[in-house]
Amino acid sequence: MSRYDVVEQGPPIEVFQMNNLFLNDSHQNKVNLTIGAYRDENAKPWVLPIVRKVEKQMAEDSTLLHEYLPVLGLEAFTNASVAMLLGQDNPAIAEGRAFGVQTLSGTGGLRIGAEFLNKQLHYTTFYYSNPTWENHHLIFMNSGFTTPRQYRYWDAKSRSLDIEGFLEDLRNAPENAVIILHACAHNPTGIDPTREQWERIADVVQERKLFPFFDSAYQGFASGDLDRDAWAVRRFVERGIELVCAQSYAKNFGLYNERVGNLTFVLASSKQVAPVKSQLTWIVRGMYSNPPAHGARVVATVLNNPALFDEWRSNIQMMSTRVIQMREALRAELIK
Ligand code: PLP
């Protein structure tokens, strides 16, 4: 007898279960299409050369200590992340109404953001695309949201974006519903709205007073161009829409296991920045107290140094070009 006898076996996480099936399979020519992590031409994990370089410098730097970071993270990192997302010259930054919170990668950003929206703004309904990354639902439910809803996205018949269904579902959403939007490289379909379609989505968000929560897990990784991949978020900000955006450095820096992320807030005015930050501080304090430093230091070092930044950009261009080439090659083989 154990007090744990009441615990039932939970279901497996599909993507990790698939990965285990792959690892245990003895087929010579097996191919892993499960976890979305970059592989080089030998199907091996790839540490970005820029990351290796900065880590070597850090190893020799005796001024780097293992003291706690502030609860909301390393400022050199969060400020650079906000600038990368919104563009350095964004008026929202100059006006002091945009700021970032360091988070445990993209997942942690979604979790802190959802918790804040539920506890502080009392939002309870969230919409996610059908289909979406399978973790959105769980993260929002665990954050206190009670009403999950889907919006139409993928039209299986025409094999394209169901923009009319998407807009209709948003039009029927209640005021203050949180709409999770993939900033670029929609997971799993890979289809993003065109700029004209994004304008129509923003129209409905404004008309119906919905709250956009962008999930940016692939900035720079999708097109190879950081600005192009952030276009939708920047356009919403330009239209005066308040929003949050969870940013992940897992893919574009290859820092999967370092859990490096940022949650960007854009408010209508700088007046509310201090109280919002104070409430976020208490959420983080009660969850994990403060974030880890290593990955955030690597990213901050690169983003704040123009020469290193250029090197990183060529690293992501290489990865995104290879991903695009692989897709085209796969498609060609399938057709053949
Ligand atoms: N959002 C989407 C759409 C993703 O595909 C992923 C990772 O696959 C994430 C968020 C979060 O990833 P991480 O927590 O590793 O940054």
Short mmCIF file of C-alpha atoms and ligand atoms in Angstrom, two decimals:
data_model
loop_
_atom_site.label_atom_id
_atom_site.label_comp_id
_atom_site.label_asym_id
_atom_site.label_seq_id
_atom_site.Cartn_x
_atom_site.Cartn_y
_atom_site.Cartn_z
CA MET A 1 0.00 0.00 0.00
CA SER A 2 1.23 3.46 -0.89
CA ARG A 3 -0.49 6.84 -0.71
CA TYR A 4 0.43 7.09 -4.39
CA ASP A 5 -1.83 4.14 -5.30
CA VAL A 6 -4.52 6.66 -6.28
CA VAL A 7 -2.33 8.10 -9.05
CA GLU A 8 -3.33 6.96 -12.51
CA GLN A 9 -0.92 6.70 -15.38
CA GLY A 10 -1.19 9.84 -17.55
CA PRO A 11 -1.19 9.69 -21.33
CA PRO A 12 2.17 10.00 -23.12
CA ILE A 13 3.16 13.26 -24.82
CA GLU A 14 2.73 12.36 -28.47
CA VAL A 15 5.79 14.11 -29.89
CA PHE A 16 8.17 12.61 -27.31
CA GLN A 17 6.61 9.19 -27.68
CA MET A 18 7.12 9.37 -31.44
CA ASN A 19 10.73 10.39 -30.84
CA ASN A 20 11.26 7.32 -28.64
CA LEU A 21 9.77 5.10 -31.32
CA PHE A 22 12.27 6.63 -33.73
CA LEU A 23 15.23 6.08 -31.39
CA ASN A 24 14.26 2.45 -30.81
CA ASP A 25 13.74 1.70 -34.49
CA SER A 26 16.61 -0.22 -36.07
CA HIS A 27 15.80 0.66 -39.71
CA GLN A 28 18.91 1.80 -41.61
CA ASN A 29 17.27 4.70 -43.43
CA LYS A 30 14.96 5.97 -40.69
CA VAL A 31 14.08 9.66 -40.77
CA ASN A 32 12.94 11.67 -37.75
CA LEU A 33 10.03 14.01 -38.52
CA THR A 34 8.94 14.48 -34.90
CA ILE A 35 10.54 17.17 -32.72
CA GLY A 36 11.05 20.46 -34.54
CA ALA A 37 14.77 20.83 -33.90
CA TYR A 38 17.29 21.79 -36.61
CA ARG A 39 19.58 19.10 -38.02
CA ASP A 40 22.63 19.55 -40.24
CA GLU A 41 23.37 17.68 -43.49
CA ASN A 42 24.48 14.64 -41.45
CA ALA A 43 21.16 14.69 -39.55
CA LYS A 44 23.05 15.79 -36.42
CA PRO A 45 22.17 18.57 -33.95
CA TRP A 46 23.93 21.85 -34.77
CA VAL A 47 25.34 24.30 -32.24
CA LEU A 48 25.44 27.71 -33.93
CA PRO A 49 29.08 28.84 -34.41
CA ILE A 50 28.16 32.22 -32.91
CA VAL A 51 26.93 30.50 -29.75
CA ARG A 52 30.15 28.46 -29.39
CA LYS A 53 32.20 31.61 -29.88
CA VAL A 54 30.35 33.64 -27.24
CA GLU A 55 30.34 30.72 -24.79
CA LYS A 56 34.13 30.42 -25.09
CA GLN A 57 34.51 34.12 -24.33
CA MET A 58 32.14 33.77 -21.38
CA ALA A 59 34.10 30.85 -19.96
CA GLU A 60 37.16 33.12 -19.65
CA ASP A 61 35.27 36.09 -18.25
CA SER A 62 35.86 36.23 -14.49
CA THR A 63 33.38 39.11 -14.08
CA LEU A 64 30.49 36.76 -14.84
CA LEU A 65 29.11 35.54 -11.53
CA HIS A 66 26.40 33.12 -10.54
CA GLU A 67 24.42 35.62 -8.52
CA TYR A 68 20.62 35.65 -8.88
CA LEU A 69 19.17 37.63 -11.76
CA PRO A 70 16.36 40.11 -11.05
CA VAL A 71 12.90 38.46 -10.97
CA LEU A 72 11.98 39.85 -14.41
CA GLY A 73 15.36 38.89 -15.86
CA LEU A 74 18.45 40.41 -17.42
CA GLU A 75 17.62 43.89 -18.74
CA ALA A 76 20.26 43.82 -21.48
CA PHE A 77 18.46 40.71 -22.74
CA THR A 78 14.83 41.84 -22.38
CA ASN A 79 15.46 45.27 -23.93
CA ALA A 80 17.31 43.76 -26.89
CA SER A 81 14.52 41.19 -27.34
CA VAL A 82 11.82 43.86 -27.43
CA ALA A 83 13.88 45.81 -30.00
CA MET A 84 14.40 42.69 -32.12
CA LEU A 85 10.66 42.02 -32.17
CA LEU A 86 9.34 45.56 -32.65
CA GLY A 87 12.28 47.09 -34.49
CA GLN A 88 14.81 49.38 -32.79
CA ASP A 89 13.03 52.56 -33.90
CA ASN A 90 9.53 51.56 -32.88
CA PRO A 91 7.73 54.54 -31.28
CA ALA A 92 6.28 52.22 -28.61
CA ILE A 93 9.85 51.73 -27.30
CA ALA A 94 10.69 55.46 -27.45
CA GLU A 95 7.43 56.23 -25.61
CA GLY A 96 8.32 53.79 -22.82
CA ARG A 97 5.17 51.69 -23.28
CA ALA A 98 6.88 48.48 -24.43
CA PHE A 99 8.90 46.21 -22.14
CA GLY A 100 9.98 42.60 -21.78
CA VAL A 101 10.06 39.90 -19.12
CA GLN A 102 12.65 37.13 -19.38
CA THR A 103 10.87 33.79 -19.49
CA LEU A 104 11.59 30.06 -19.61
CA SER A 105 11.65 29.96 -23.41
CA GLY A 106 8.49 30.42 -25.48
CA THR A 107 6.44 28.04 -23.35
CA GLY A 108 7.28 30.00 -20.18
CA GLY A 109 6.34 33.25 -21.91
CA LEU A 110 2.96 31.85 -22.89
CA ARG A 111 2.45 30.60 -19.33
CA ILE A 112 3.38 33.87 -17.59
CA GLY A 113 1.36 35.91 -20.09
CA ALA A 114 -1.72 33.70 -19.78
CA GLU A 115 -1.48 33.69 -15.98
CA PHE A 116 -1.27 37.49 -15.96
CA LEU A 117 -4.25 37.94 -18.32
CA ASN A 118 -6.34 35.57 -16.24
CA LYS A 119 -5.38 36.78 -12.75
CA GLN A 120 -5.15 40.52 -13.44
CA LEU A 121 -7.52 41.20 -16.36
CA HIS A 122 -9.87 38.28 -15.55
CA TYR A 123 -9.90 37.01 -19.13
CA THR A 124 -11.27 33.47 -19.31
CA THR A 125 -11.85 32.64 -22.98
CA PHE A 126 -9.03 31.82 -25.38
CA TYR A 127 -9.00 30.92 -29.06
CA TYR A 128 -6.38 28.84 -30.78
CA SER A 129 -6.10 27.84 -34.41
CA ASN A 130 -7.35 24.49 -35.68
CA PRO A 131 -4.84 22.89 -35.81
CA THR A 132 -2.16 24.36 -33.57
CA TRP A 133 0.93 23.47 -31.54
CA GLU A 134 -0.52 20.98 -29.07
CA ASN A 135 0.69 22.78 -25.94
CA HIS A 136 -1.37 26.00 -26.31
CA HIS A 137 -4.47 24.38 -24.86
CA LEU A 138 -2.72 22.91 -21.82
CA ILE A 139 -0.78 26.09 -21.02
CA PHE A 140 -3.87 28.29 -21.04
CA MET A 141 -6.00 25.82 -19.07
CA ASN A 142 -3.27 25.50 -16.43
CA SER A 143 -3.13 29.30 -16.24
CA GLY A 144 -6.77 29.53 -15.13
CA PHE A 145 -8.59 30.02 -18.43
CA THR A 146 -11.89 28.14 -18.41
CA THR A 147 -13.23 28.44 -21.96
CA PRO A 148 -11.09 27.06 -24.78
CA ARG A 149 -12.30 27.67 -28.33
CA GLN A 150 -10.86 27.04 -31.75
CA TYR A 151 -10.85 29.25 -34.82
CA ARG A 152 -10.80 27.76 -38.30
CA TYR A 153 -7.41 27.93 -39.98
CA TRP A 154 -6.56 25.07 -42.29
CA ASP A 155 -8.89 24.24 -45.14
CA ALA A 156 -8.17 20.61 -45.96
CA LYS A 157 -10.08 20.74 -49.25
CA SER A 158 -8.24 23.63 -50.84
CA ARG A 159 -5.11 22.92 -48.78
CA SER A 160 -4.79 26.58 -47.85
CA LEU A 161 -5.74 29.08 -45.18
CA ASP A 162 -9.47 29.23 -44.46
CA ILE A 163 -9.41 32.99 -44.03
CA GLU A 164 -13.17 33.48 -44.27
CA GLY A 165 -13.81 30.80 -41.62
CA PHE A 166 -11.04 32.28 -39.47
CA LEU A 167 -12.56 35.79 -39.62
CA GLU A 168 -16.08 34.52 -39.03
CA ASP A 169 -14.97 32.69 -35.87
CA LEU A 170 -13.24 35.83 -34.61
CA ARG A 171 -16.35 37.92 -35.33
CA ASN A 172 -18.33 35.55 -33.11
CA ALA A 173 -15.83 35.71 -30.25
CA PRO A 174 -16.85 37.49 -27.05
CA GLU A 175 -15.19 40.77 -26.06
CA ASN A 176 -11.80 40.24 -24.34
CA ALA A 177 -11.35 36.77 -25.76
CA VAL A 178 -7.61 36.10 -26.03
CA ILE A 179 -6.64 35.14 -29.58
CA ILE A 180 -3.42 33.14 -29.87
CA LEU A 181 -1.76 34.06 -33.18
CA HIS A 182 1.40 32.50 -34.59
CA ALA A 183 3.62 35.45 -35.50
CA CYS A 184 5.17 33.51 -38.41
CA ALA A 185 5.79 29.92 -39.54
CA HIS A 186 2.44 28.63 -38.27
CA ASN A 187 2.91 25.31 -36.46
CA PRO A 188 1.99 22.77 -37.81
CA THR A 189 0.67 23.97 -41.20
CA GLY A 190 3.52 26.32 -42.18
CA ILE A 191 0.91 28.64 -43.73
CA ASP A 192 0.83 32.27 -42.63
CA PRO A 193 -1.75 34.92 -43.52
CA THR A 194 -0.72 37.36 -46.24
CA ARG A 195 -0.24 41.00 -45.23
CA GLU A 196 -3.66 41.85 -46.58
CA GLN A 197 -5.19 38.99 -44.56
CA TRP A 198 -3.37 40.18 -41.41
CA GLU A 199 -5.01 43.61 -41.91
CA ARG A 200 -8.42 41.96 -41.98
CA ILE A 201 -7.59 39.98 -38.83
CA ALA A 202 -6.50 43.21 -37.11
CA ASP A 203 -9.78 44.88 -38.22
CA VAL A 204 -11.83 42.21 -36.46
CA VAL A 205 -9.58 42.24 -33.38
CA GLN A 206 -10.20 45.98 -33.06
CA GLU A 207 -13.92 45.90 -33.91
CA ARG A 208 -14.69 43.05 -31.53
CA LYS A 209 -12.27 44.26 -28.81
CA LEU A 210 -10.33 40.98 -28.76
CA PHE A 211 -6.90 40.56 -27.20
CA PRO A 212 -4.09 39.31 -29.45
CA PHE A 213 -1.47 37.04 -27.88
CA PHE A 214 1.29 36.47 -30.41
CA ASP A 215 3.44 33.37 -30.22
CA SER A 216 6.77 34.06 -31.94
CA ALA A 217 8.78 30.84 -31.84
CA TYR A 218 10.51 31.21 -35.22
CA GLN A 219 11.56 34.83 -35.82
CA GLY A 220 14.30 34.82 -38.49
CA PHE A 221 14.02 31.07 -38.82
CA ALA A 222 11.01 31.17 -41.16
CA SER A 223 12.23 33.49 -43.92
CA GLY A 224 15.83 34.12 -42.85
CA ASP A 225 14.83 37.77 -42.32
CA LEU A 226 14.12 38.95 -38.74
CA ASP A 227 12.11 41.99 -39.85
CA ARG A 228 9.96 40.13 -42.32
CA ASP A 229 9.08 37.45 -39.73
CA ALA A 230 8.00 40.16 -37.26
CA TRP A 231 5.85 42.08 -39.73
CA ALA A 232 2.45 41.06 -38.32
CA VAL A 233 3.33 41.95 -34.71
CA ARG A 234 4.75 45.31 -35.79
CA ARG A 235 1.68 46.06 -37.89
CA PHE A 236 -0.67 45.38 -34.95
CA VAL A 237 1.44 47.72 -32.77
CA GLU A 238 1.39 50.37 -35.50
CA ARG A 239 -2.40 50.15 -35.56
CA GLY A 240 -2.45 50.99 -31.85
CA ILE A 241 -3.48 47.55 -30.60
CA GLU A 242 -2.32 46.51 -27.12
CA LEU A 243 -0.79 43.04 -27.19
CA VAL A 244 1.64 40.56 -25.69
CA CYS A 245 4.08 38.34 -27.56
CA ALA A 246 5.97 35.29 -26.32
CA GLN A 247 9.38 35.03 -28.01
CA SER A 248 11.52 31.90 -28.08
CA TYR A 249 15.24 31.63 -28.80
CA ALA A 250 15.09 27.83 -28.95
CA LYS A 251 15.11 27.61 -32.75
CA ASN A 252 16.76 30.80 -34.00
CA PHE A 253 19.69 30.44 -31.57
CA GLY A 254 19.53 26.66 -31.32
CA LEU A 255 19.35 27.12 -27.53
CA TYR A 256 16.60 24.54 -27.03
CA ASN A 257 17.60 23.30 -23.59
CA GLU A 258 18.71 26.64 -22.15
CA ARG A 259 15.10 27.87 -22.01
CA VAL A 260 15.70 31.40 -23.24
CA GLY A 261 12.61 33.47 -23.94
CA ASN A 262 11.08 36.86 -23.58
CA LEU A 263 7.52 38.07 -23.10
CA THR A 264 7.00 41.45 -24.74
CA PHE A 265 4.19 43.72 -23.55
CA VAL A 266 3.00 46.68 -25.60
CA LEU A 267 0.66 48.98 -23.68
CA ALA A 268 -1.33 51.99 -24.88
CA SER A 269 0.48 54.28 -22.45
CA SER A 270 3.56 54.18 -20.23
CA LYS A 271 1.44 55.00 -17.17
CA GLN A 272 0.51 51.39 -16.50
CA VAL A 273 3.98 49.91 -17.06
CA ALA A 274 5.05 50.03 -13.39
CA PRO A 275 1.92 48.35 -11.93
CA VAL A 276 1.88 45.71 -14.70
CA LYS A 277 5.54 44.92 -14.05
CA SER A 278 4.91 44.70 -10.32
CA GLN A 279 2.15 42.10 -10.81
CA LEU A 280 4.30 40.12 -13.22
CA THR A 281 7.04 40.16 -10.59
CA TRP A 282 4.71 38.44 -8.11
CA ILE A 283 3.62 35.84 -10.66
CA VAL A 284 7.23 34.91 -11.43
CA ARG A 285 8.20 35.04 -7.75
CA GLY A 286 5.58 32.43 -6.88
CA MET A 287 6.38 30.21 -9.84
CA TYR A 288 10.19 29.95 -10.09
CA SER A 289 11.45 33.13 -8.37
CA ASN A 290 13.87 34.24 -11.09
CA PRO A 291 15.16 33.02 -14.45
CA PRO A 292 18.44 31.29 -15.39
CA ALA A 293 21.29 33.43 -16.75
CA HIS A 294 23.44 31.48 -19.17
CA GLY A 295 21.36 31.47 -22.34
CA ALA A 296 20.10 35.01 -21.79
CA ARG A 297 23.71 36.21 -21.51
CA VAL A 298 24.63 34.50 -24.77
CA VAL A 299 21.69 36.09 -26.58
CA ALA A 300 22.19 39.54 -25.01
CA THR A 301 25.88 39.53 -25.96
CA VAL A 302 25.02 38.79 -29.58
CA LEU A 303 22.04 41.11 -29.95
CA ASN A 304 23.88 44.07 -28.39
CA ASN A 305 27.03 43.81 -30.54
CA PRO A 306 26.62 44.74 -34.25
CA ALA A 307 29.46 42.49 -35.47
CA LEU A 308 28.22 39.45 -33.53
CA PHE A 309 24.66 40.25 -34.59
CA ASP A 310 25.69 40.06 -38.25
CA GLU A 311 27.39 36.72 -37.67
CA TRP A 312 24.25 35.39 -36.04
CA ARG A 313 22.14 36.62 -38.94
CA SER A 314 24.26 34.64 -41.36
CA ASN A 315 23.85 31.56 -39.11
CA ILE A 316 20.05 31.84 -39.23
CA GLN A 317 20.06 32.50 -42.96
CA MET A 318 21.99 29.28 -43.40
CA MET A 319 19.50 27.31 -41.31
CA SER A 320 16.40 28.78 -42.93
CA THR A 321 17.81 28.28 -46.44
CA ARG A 322 18.56 24.64 -45.67
CA VAL A 323 15.10 24.07 -44.21
CA ILE A 324 13.48 25.56 -47.33
CA GLN A 325 15.72 23.46 -49.62
CA MET A 326 14.90 20.28 -47.68
CA ARG A 327 11.19 20.96 -48.03
CA GLU A 328 11.48 21.52 -51.74
CA ALA A 329 13.56 18.36 -52.14
CA LEU A 330 11.05 16.33 -50.10
CA ARG A 331 8.16 17.68 -52.14
CA ALA A 332 9.93 16.87 -55.39
CA GLU A 333 10.62 13.31 -54.21
CA LEU A 334 7.02 12.82 -53.10
CA ILE A 335 5.74 13.95 -56.49
CA LYS A 336 8.20 11.65 -58.22
N1 PLP B 1 5.11 27.94 -29.87
C1 PLP B 1 5.20 27.18 -30.96
C2 PLP B 1 4.24 27.41 -32.07
C3 PLP B 1 6.19 26.19 -31.04
O1 PLP B 1 6.25 25.44 -32.15
C4 PLP B 1 7.08 26.01 -29.96
C5 PLP B 1 8.08 24.93 -30.02
O2 PLP B 1 8.05 24.02 -30.76
C6 PLP B 1 6.95 26.86 -28.86
C7 PLP B 1 5.96 27.81 -28.84
C8 PLP B 1 7.79 26.85 -27.63
O3 PLP B 1 8.99 26.28 -27.62
P1 PLP B 1 10.03 26.58 -26.46
O4 PLP B 1 9.29 26.56 -25.17
O5 PLP B 1 11.00 25.48 -26.57
O6 PLP B 1 10.59 27.94 -26.75
#
